[in-house]
Amino acid sequence: GENVEQHPSTLSVQEGDSAVIKCTYSDSASNYFPWYKQELGKRPQLIIDIRSNVGEKKDQRIAVTLNKTAKHFSLHITETQPEDSAVYFCAATSNFGNEKLTFGTGTRLTIIP
Amino acid sequence: NAGVTQTPKFRVLKTGQSMTLLCAQDMNHEYMYWYRQDPGMGLRLIHYSVGEGTTAKGEVPDGYNVSRLKKQNFLLGLESAAPSQTSVYFCASSYSLHPISGANVLTFGAGSRLTVL
């Protein structure tokens, strides 16, 4: 089955700096890679996703890049703000099948004012 | 429009007791899922359902049973609770294919914190 590794497990950055979270996956058939954000005590929510036919996707201060050859994808947050503090989960699946969605172990991002 | 609602939010059990977690969604989603979240382990799929009357095992199904008698409800049961089942449980639901993106965006409930003593 799919195995998703996520690094780092914790990350602290100064407000205004950029943050990068990296994930690798094992199944070359995976073609859909969502990122979920979970604020303290809250439920996970989708913040951005990317399909395997695209190398990069941006949404305001958030971007995701995908390298299919190396089987890794990354989340980039620019101009970080206090509200970006949360746990971020990457995930991977094939054929958009959530029943096969495998999550990474999460990255706790702390923005230092 | 409540989205995904889980009950109860908190529960403390003694080893060997049984209980049922209820998940209800009002978005007419076909798919429903139960995950558990443990520190450093991410979200792990326990069981899921792709439609009314169907259920299937996920990554960590042992010790749990599920039922989906109605499309909007998905029940997670613990027949004989063990301390290893102390966790936060999340229910989620999704379309089989999102009508716009074609992907299966998960909508999560608020979570249920279960402690087994």
PDB file of C-alpha atoms in Angstrom:
ATOM      1  CA  GLY A   1       0.000   0.000   0.000  1.00  0.00           C
ATOM      2  CA  GLU A   2       0.841   3.667  -0.090  1.00  0.00           C
ATOM      3  CA  ASN A   3       3.290   5.092   2.445  1.00  0.00           C
ATOM      4  CA  VAL A   4       3.507   8.846   2.984  1.00  0.00           C
ATOM      5  CA  GLU A   5       6.368  10.358   4.957  1.00  0.00           C
ATOM      6  CA  GLN A   6       6.171  13.963   6.127  1.00  0.00           C
ATOM      7  CA  HIS A   7       8.936  16.248   7.396  1.00  0.00           C
ATOM      8  CA  PRO A   8       9.568  18.064   9.615  1.00  0.00           C
ATOM      9  CA  SER A   9       7.298  17.014  12.472  1.00  0.00           C
ATOM     10  CA  THR A  10       7.596  20.482  14.032  1.00  0.00           C
ATOM     11  CA  LEU A  11       8.515  23.796  12.454  1.00  0.00           C
ATOM     12  CA  SER A  12       8.842  27.257  13.945  1.00  0.00           C
ATOM     13  CA  VAL A  13       9.244  30.346  11.767  1.00  0.00           C
ATOM     14  CA  GLN A  14       9.247  34.076  12.380  1.00  0.00           C
ATOM     15  CA  GLU A  15       6.138  35.907  11.310  1.00  0.00           C
ATOM     16  CA  GLY A  16       6.583  37.105   7.761  1.00  0.00           C
ATOM     17  CA  ASP A  17       9.074  34.384   6.827  1.00  0.00           C
ATOM     18  CA  SER A  18       8.286  31.391   4.602  1.00  0.00           C
ATOM     19  CA  ALA A  19       7.559  27.827   5.707  1.00  0.00           C
ATOM     20  CA  VAL A  20       8.073  24.657   3.691  1.00  0.00           C
ATOM     21  CA  ILE A  21       6.727  21.205   4.541  1.00  0.00           C
ATOM     22  CA  LYS A  22       7.814  18.198   2.508  1.00  0.00           C
ATOM     23  CA  CYS A  23       6.197  14.830   1.842  1.00  0.00           C
ATOM     24  CA  THR A  24       7.291  11.752  -0.054  1.00  0.00           C
ATOM     25  CA  TYR A  25       5.068   8.938  -1.279  1.00  0.00           C
ATOM     26  CA  SER A  26       5.790   5.392  -2.348  1.00  0.00           C
ATOM     27  CA  ASP A  27       3.039   4.414  -4.805  1.00  0.00           C
ATOM     28  CA  SER A  28       3.789   5.632  -8.317  1.00  0.00           C
ATOM     29  CA  ALA A  29       0.075   5.232  -9.142  1.00  0.00           C
ATOM     30  CA  SER A  30      -0.866   8.050  -6.740  1.00  0.00           C
ATOM     31  CA  ASN A  31      -2.253  11.003  -8.652  1.00  0.00           C
ATOM     32  CA  TYR A  32      -4.012  13.247  -6.149  1.00  0.00           C
ATOM     33  CA  PHE A  33      -2.285  15.062  -3.288  1.00  0.00           C
ATOM     34  CA  PRO A  34      -4.354  17.151  -0.860  1.00  0.00           C
ATOM     35  CA  TRP A  35      -3.148  19.180   2.112  1.00  0.00           C
ATOM     36  CA  TYR A  36      -5.289  19.558   5.230  1.00  0.00           C
ATOM     37  CA  LYS A  37      -4.864  22.126   7.986  1.00  0.00           C
ATOM     38  CA  GLN A  38      -5.947  21.446  11.552  1.00  0.00           C
ATOM     39  CA  GLU A  39      -6.025  24.341  13.983  1.00  0.00           C
ATOM     40  CA  LEU A  40      -5.762  23.559  17.682  1.00  0.00           C
ATOM     41  CA  GLY A  41      -8.875  21.751  18.862  1.00  0.00           C
ATOM     42  CA  LYS A  42     -10.524  21.989  15.462  1.00  0.00           C
ATOM     43  CA  ARG A  43     -11.306  19.632  12.621  1.00  0.00           C
ATOM     44  CA  PRO A  44      -8.979  19.157   9.610  1.00  0.00           C
ATOM     45  CA  GLN A  45      -9.903  21.222   6.580  1.00  0.00           C
ATOM     46  CA  LEU A  46      -8.658  21.081   3.018  1.00  0.00           C
ATOM     47  CA  ILE A  47      -6.500  24.073   2.118  1.00  0.00           C
ATOM     48  CA  ILE A  48      -5.078  23.110  -1.265  1.00  0.00           C
ATOM     49  CA  ASP A  49      -4.689  20.069  -3.492  1.00  0.00           C
ATOM     50  CA  ILE A  50      -2.808  19.122  -6.641  1.00  0.00           C
ATOM     51  CA  ARG A  51      -3.251  16.500  -9.311  1.00  0.00           C
ATOM     52  CA  SER A  52      -0.430  14.580 -10.912  1.00  0.00           C
ATOM     53  CA  ASN A  53      -0.797  16.336 -14.266  1.00  0.00           C
ATOM     54  CA  VAL A  54       0.214  19.653 -12.692  1.00  0.00           C
ATOM     55  CA  GLY A  55       3.637  20.592 -11.300  1.00  0.00           C
ATOM     56  CA  GLU A  56       2.606  23.556  -9.181  1.00  0.00           C
ATOM     57  CA  LYS A  57      -0.529  25.196  -7.862  1.00  0.00           C
ATOM     58  CA  LYS A  58      -0.915  28.482  -6.003  1.00  0.00           C
ATOM     59  CA  ASP A  59      -3.659  30.014  -3.917  1.00  0.00           C
ATOM     60  CA  GLN A  60      -2.690  33.404  -2.508  1.00  0.00           C
ATOM     61  CA  ARG A  61       0.105  32.765   0.043  1.00  0.00           C
ATOM     62  CA  ILE A  62      -0.050  28.995  -0.279  1.00  0.00           C
ATOM     63  CA  ALA A  63       1.517  26.892  -3.015  1.00  0.00           C
ATOM     64  CA  VAL A  64       2.077  23.210  -3.567  1.00  0.00           C
ATOM     65  CA  THR A  65       4.717  21.687  -5.841  1.00  0.00           C
ATOM     66  CA  LEU A  66       4.855  18.124  -7.118  1.00  0.00           C
ATOM     67  CA  ASN A  67       7.812  16.156  -8.460  1.00  0.00           C
ATOM     68  CA  LYS A  68       6.434  12.904  -9.841  1.00  0.00           C
ATOM     69  CA  THR A  69       9.829  11.536 -10.801  1.00  0.00           C
ATOM     70  CA  ALA A  70      11.151  11.880  -7.268  1.00  0.00           C
ATOM     71  CA  LYS A  71       7.717  11.102  -5.749  1.00  0.00           C
ATOM     72  CA  HIS A  72       7.671  14.088  -3.467  1.00  0.00           C
ATOM     73  CA  PHE A  73       5.465  17.116  -2.994  1.00  0.00           C
ATOM     74  CA  SER A  74       5.778  20.196  -0.825  1.00  0.00           C
ATOM     75  CA  LEU A  75       3.626  22.880   0.767  1.00  0.00           C
ATOM     76  CA  HIS A  76       4.981  26.432   0.694  1.00  0.00           C
ATOM     77  CA  ILE A  77       3.509  29.208   2.827  1.00  0.00           C
ATOM     78  CA  THR A  78       4.851  32.695   2.204  1.00  0.00           C
ATOM     79  CA  GLU A  79       4.555  35.815   4.392  1.00  0.00           C
ATOM     80  CA  THR A  80       3.454  33.687   7.326  1.00  0.00           C
ATOM     81  CA  GLN A  81       0.916  35.070   9.780  1.00  0.00           C
ATOM     82  CA  PRO A  82      -0.091  33.988  13.306  1.00  0.00           C
ATOM     83  CA  GLU A  83      -3.244  32.329  11.944  1.00  0.00           C
ATOM     84  CA  ASP A  84      -1.035  29.953   9.960  1.00  0.00           C
ATOM     85  CA  SER A  85      -0.096  28.218  13.235  1.00  0.00           C
ATOM     86  CA  ALA A  86      -1.643  24.739  12.991  1.00  0.00           C
ATOM     87  CA  VAL A  87      -0.904  21.110  12.194  1.00  0.00           C
ATOM     88  CA  TYR A  88      -0.640  20.419   8.481  1.00  0.00           C
ATOM     89  CA  PHE A  89      -1.237  16.971   6.959  1.00  0.00           C
ATOM     90  CA  CYS A  90      -0.263  15.896   3.482  1.00  0.00           C
ATOM     91  CA  ALA A  91      -1.980  12.942   1.835  1.00  0.00           C
ATOM     92  CA  ALA A  92      -1.869  10.874  -1.323  1.00  0.00           C
ATOM     93  CA  THR A  93      -4.195   8.601  -3.216  1.00  0.00           C
ATOM     94  CA  SER A  94      -4.808   7.164  -6.667  1.00  0.00           C
ATOM     95  CA  ASN A  95      -7.869   7.745  -8.814  1.00  0.00           C
ATOM     96  CA  PHE A  96      -9.101  10.353  -6.327  1.00  0.00           C
ATOM     97  CA  GLY A  97     -10.171   7.488  -4.102  1.00  0.00           C
ATOM     98  CA  ASN A  98     -10.556   8.699  -0.552  1.00  0.00           C
ATOM     99  CA  GLU A  99     -10.865   5.107   0.614  1.00  0.00           C
ATOM    100  CA  LYS A 100      -7.217   4.809  -0.313  1.00  0.00           C
ATOM    101  CA  LEU A 101      -6.187   8.226   0.990  1.00  0.00           C
ATOM    102  CA  THR A 102      -3.034   7.888   3.098  1.00  0.00           C
ATOM    103  CA  PHE A 103      -2.101  10.739   5.407  1.00  0.00           C
ATOM    104  CA  GLY A 104       1.330  11.815   6.531  1.00  0.00           C
ATOM    105  CA  THR A 105       2.008  12.070  10.251  1.00  0.00           C
ATOM    106  CA  GLY A 106       1.574  15.844  10.357  1.00  0.00           C
ATOM    107  CA  THR A 107       3.715  18.954  10.852  1.00  0.00           C
ATOM    108  CA  ARG A 108       3.059  21.305  13.738  1.00  0.00           C
ATOM    109  CA  LEU A 109       3.794  24.798  12.426  1.00  0.00           C
ATOM    110  CA  THR A 110       4.283  27.593  14.945  1.00  0.00           C
ATOM    111  CA  ILE A 111       4.520  31.203  13.808  1.00  0.00           C
ATOM    112  CA  ILE A 112       6.592  33.315  16.169  1.00  0.00           C
ATOM    113  CA  PRO A 113       5.314  36.914  16.418  1.00  0.00           C
TER     114      PRO A 113
ATOM    115  CA  ASN B   1     -26.712  23.155   6.983  1.00  0.00           C
ATOM    116  CA  ALA B   2     -24.768  21.509   9.831  1.00  0.00           C
ATOM    117  CA  GLY B   3     -22.236  19.568   7.692  1.00  0.00           C
ATOM    118  CA  VAL B   4     -20.875  16.599   9.653  1.00  0.00           C
ATOM    119  CA  THR B   5     -22.008  16.179  13.256  1.00  0.00           C
ATOM    120  CA  GLN B   6     -20.464  13.741  15.727  1.00  0.00           C
ATOM    121  CA  THR B   7     -21.857  12.653  19.077  1.00  0.00           C
ATOM    122  CA  PRO B   8     -20.725  12.450  21.791  1.00  0.00           C
ATOM    123  CA  LYS B   9     -17.844  14.942  21.862  1.00  0.00           C
ATOM    124  CA  PHE B  10     -16.240  13.395  24.939  1.00  0.00           C
ATOM    125  CA  ARG B  11     -16.556  10.010  26.602  1.00  0.00           C
ATOM    126  CA  VAL B  12     -14.697   8.115  29.298  1.00  0.00           C
ATOM    127  CA  LEU B  13     -15.016   4.344  29.357  1.00  0.00           C
ATOM    128  CA  LYS B  14     -13.695   1.561  31.512  1.00  0.00           C
ATOM    129  CA  THR B  15     -11.864  -1.338  29.896  1.00  0.00           C
ATOM    130  CA  GLY B  16     -14.357  -3.846  28.540  1.00  0.00           C
ATOM    131  CA  GLN B  17     -17.272  -1.433  28.206  1.00  0.00           C
ATOM    132  CA  SER B  18     -18.985  -0.853  24.900  1.00  0.00           C
ATOM    133  CA  MET B  19     -20.113   2.298  23.194  1.00  0.00           C
ATOM    134  CA  THR B  20     -21.240   3.725  19.872  1.00  0.00           C
ATOM    135  CA  LEU B  21     -20.128   6.937  18.190  1.00  0.00           C
ATOM    136  CA  LEU B  22     -22.682   8.504  15.878  1.00  0.00           C
ATOM    137  CA  CYS B  23     -21.874  10.502  12.759  1.00  0.00           C
ATOM    138  CA  ALA B  24     -24.522  12.353  10.779  1.00  0.00           C
ATOM    139  CA  GLN B  25     -24.108  14.364   7.560  1.00  0.00           C
ATOM    140  CA  ASP B  26     -26.636  16.501   5.737  1.00  0.00           C
ATOM    141  CA  MET B  27     -24.738  17.038   2.466  1.00  0.00           C
ATOM    142  CA  ASN B  28     -26.060  13.941   0.672  1.00  0.00           C
ATOM    143  CA  HIS B  29     -22.516  12.559   0.470  1.00  0.00           C
ATOM    144  CA  GLU B  30     -22.161   8.998  -0.732  1.00  0.00           C
ATOM    145  CA  TYR B  31     -18.937   8.219   1.125  1.00  0.00           C
ATOM    146  CA  MET B  32     -18.400   8.253   4.884  1.00  0.00           C
ATOM    147  CA  TYR B  33     -15.312   7.431   6.944  1.00  0.00           C
ATOM    148  CA  TRP B  34     -14.097   6.948  10.483  1.00  0.00           C
ATOM    149  CA  TYR B  35     -10.531   7.993  11.335  1.00  0.00           C
ATOM    150  CA  ARG B  36      -8.590   7.954  14.555  1.00  0.00           C
ATOM    151  CA  GLN B  37      -5.962  10.552  15.379  1.00  0.00           C
ATOM    152  CA  ASP B  38      -3.109   9.787  17.728  1.00  0.00           C
ATOM    153  CA  PRO B  39      -0.066  11.962  18.500  1.00  0.00           C
ATOM    154  CA  GLY B  40       2.662  11.462  15.908  1.00  0.00           C
ATOM    155  CA  MET B  41       0.523   9.017  13.918  1.00  0.00           C
ATOM    156  CA  GLY B  42      -1.509  11.299  11.725  1.00  0.00           C
ATOM    157  CA  LEU B  43      -4.992  10.277  10.651  1.00  0.00           C
ATOM    158  CA  ARG B  44      -5.579   6.560  10.205  1.00  0.00           C
ATOM    159  CA  LEU B  45      -8.645   5.119   8.501  1.00  0.00           C
ATOM    160  CA  ILE B  46     -10.626   2.645  10.608  1.00  0.00           C
ATOM    161  CA  HIS B  47     -13.619   1.799   8.402  1.00  0.00           C
ATOM    162  CA  TYR B  48     -15.411   3.461   5.549  1.00  0.00           C
ATOM    163  CA  SER B  49     -18.613   3.204   3.538  1.00  0.00           C
ATOM    164  CA  VAL B  50     -19.207   3.973  -0.120  1.00  0.00           C
ATOM    165  CA  GLY B  51     -22.981   3.898   0.190  1.00  0.00           C
ATOM    166  CA  GLU B  52     -25.980   2.988   2.286  1.00  0.00           C
ATOM    167  CA  GLY B  53     -25.769  -0.605   3.486  1.00  0.00           C
ATOM    168  CA  THR B  54     -22.077  -1.004   2.618  1.00  0.00           C
ATOM    169  CA  THR B  55     -18.995  -0.943   4.834  1.00  0.00           C
ATOM    170  CA  ALA B  56     -15.334  -1.812   4.371  1.00  0.00           C
ATOM    171  CA  LYS B  57     -12.195  -2.088   6.458  1.00  0.00           C
ATOM    172  CA  GLY B  58      -9.568   0.599   6.471  1.00  0.00           C
ATOM    173  CA  GLU B  59      -6.034   0.605   7.790  1.00  0.00           C
ATOM    174  CA  VAL B  60      -6.753  -0.106  11.491  1.00  0.00           C
ATOM    175  CA  PRO B  61     -10.154  -1.905  11.754  1.00  0.00           C
ATOM    176  CA  ASP B  62      -9.466  -4.334  14.620  1.00  0.00           C
ATOM    177  CA  GLY B  63     -11.660  -3.810  17.680  1.00  0.00           C
ATOM    178  CA  TYR B  64     -14.223  -1.688  15.835  1.00  0.00           C
ATOM    179  CA  ASN B  65     -17.450  -2.339  13.976  1.00  0.00           C
ATOM    180  CA  VAL B  66     -19.522   0.007  11.813  1.00  0.00           C
ATOM    181  CA  SER B  67     -22.939   0.228  10.283  1.00  0.00           C
ATOM    182  CA  ARG B  68     -24.550   2.469   7.698  1.00  0.00           C
ATOM    183  CA  LEU B  69     -28.257   1.738   7.682  1.00  0.00           C
ATOM    184  CA  LYS B  70     -29.131   5.192   6.404  1.00  0.00           C
ATOM    185  CA  LYS B  71     -27.190   7.271   3.884  1.00  0.00           C
ATOM    186  CA  GLN B  72     -26.791  10.173   6.278  1.00  0.00           C
ATOM    187  CA  ASN B  73     -25.576   8.178   9.307  1.00  0.00           C
ATOM    188  CA  PHE B  74     -22.429   6.180   9.994  1.00  0.00           C
ATOM    189  CA  LEU B  75     -22.013   4.482  13.370  1.00  0.00           C
ATOM    190  CA  LEU B  76     -18.740   3.351  14.921  1.00  0.00           C
ATOM    191  CA  GLY B  77     -18.964   0.731  17.672  1.00  0.00           C
ATOM    192  CA  LEU B  78     -16.500  -0.493  20.239  1.00  0.00           C
ATOM    193  CA  GLU B  79     -17.710  -3.814  21.645  1.00  0.00           C
ATOM    194  CA  SER B  80     -15.071  -4.203  24.358  1.00  0.00           C
ATOM    195  CA  ALA B  81     -13.035  -1.040  24.815  1.00  0.00           C
ATOM    196  CA  ALA B  82      -9.286  -1.257  25.448  1.00  0.00           C
ATOM    197  CA  PRO B  83      -6.852   1.451  26.630  1.00  0.00           C
ATOM    198  CA  SER B  84      -5.207   1.297  23.171  1.00  0.00           C
ATOM    199  CA  GLN B  85      -8.438   2.732  21.766  1.00  0.00           C
ATOM    200  CA  THR B  86      -7.944   5.972  23.670  1.00  0.00           C
ATOM    201  CA  SER B  87      -7.876   8.488  20.837  1.00  0.00           C
ATOM    202  CA  VAL B  88      -9.642  11.306  19.057  1.00  0.00           C
ATOM    203  CA  TYR B  89     -12.072   9.950  16.503  1.00  0.00           C
ATOM    204  CA  PHE B  90     -13.038  11.896  13.410  1.00  0.00           C
ATOM    205  CA  CYS B  91     -15.873  11.135  11.087  1.00  0.00           C
ATOM    206  CA  ALA B  92     -15.699  12.481   7.542  1.00  0.00           C
ATOM    207  CA  SER B  93     -17.820  12.387   4.429  1.00  0.00           C
ATOM    208  CA  SER B  94     -17.364  13.138   0.739  1.00  0.00           C
ATOM    209  CA  TYR B  95     -18.924  12.851  -2.687  1.00  0.00           C
ATOM    210  CA  SER B  96     -17.795   9.878  -4.718  1.00  0.00           C
ATOM    211  CA  LEU B  97     -16.484  12.503  -7.128  1.00  0.00           C
ATOM    212  CA  HIS B  98     -16.706  16.223  -6.414  1.00  0.00           C
ATOM    213  CA  PRO B  99     -19.100  17.825  -8.904  1.00  0.00           C
ATOM    214  CA  ILE B 100     -16.568  20.546  -9.772  1.00  0.00           C
ATOM    215  CA  SER B 101     -13.039  19.382  -8.964  1.00  0.00           C
ATOM    216  CA  GLY B 102     -13.593  15.698  -9.635  1.00  0.00           C
ATOM    217  CA  ALA B 103     -11.685  14.978  -6.446  1.00  0.00           C
ATOM    218  CA  ASN B 104     -12.979  13.645  -3.169  1.00  0.00           C
ATOM    219  CA  VAL B 105     -12.684  16.529  -0.722  1.00  0.00           C
ATOM    220  CA  LEU B 106     -13.247  15.281   2.800  1.00  0.00           C
ATOM    221  CA  THR B 107     -15.523  17.201   5.173  1.00  0.00           C
ATOM    222  CA  PHE B 108     -14.665  16.335   8.764  1.00  0.00           C
ATOM    223  CA  GLY B 109     -16.725  16.396  11.916  1.00  0.00           C
ATOM    224  CA  ALA B 110     -15.510  18.163  15.046  1.00  0.00           C
ATOM    225  CA  GLY B 111     -14.106  14.997  16.595  1.00  0.00           C
ATOM    226  CA  SER B 112     -14.915  12.782  19.568  1.00  0.00           C
ATOM    227  CA  ARG B 113     -12.363  12.368  22.340  1.00  0.00           C
ATOM    228  CA  LEU B 114     -12.522   8.898  23.857  1.00  0.00           C
ATOM    229  CA  THR B 115     -10.585   7.852  26.942  1.00  0.00           C
ATOM    230  CA  VAL B 116     -10.478   4.208  28.014  1.00  0.00           C
ATOM    231  CA  LEU B 117      -9.282   3.627  31.571  1.00  0.00           C
TER     232      LEU B 117
END
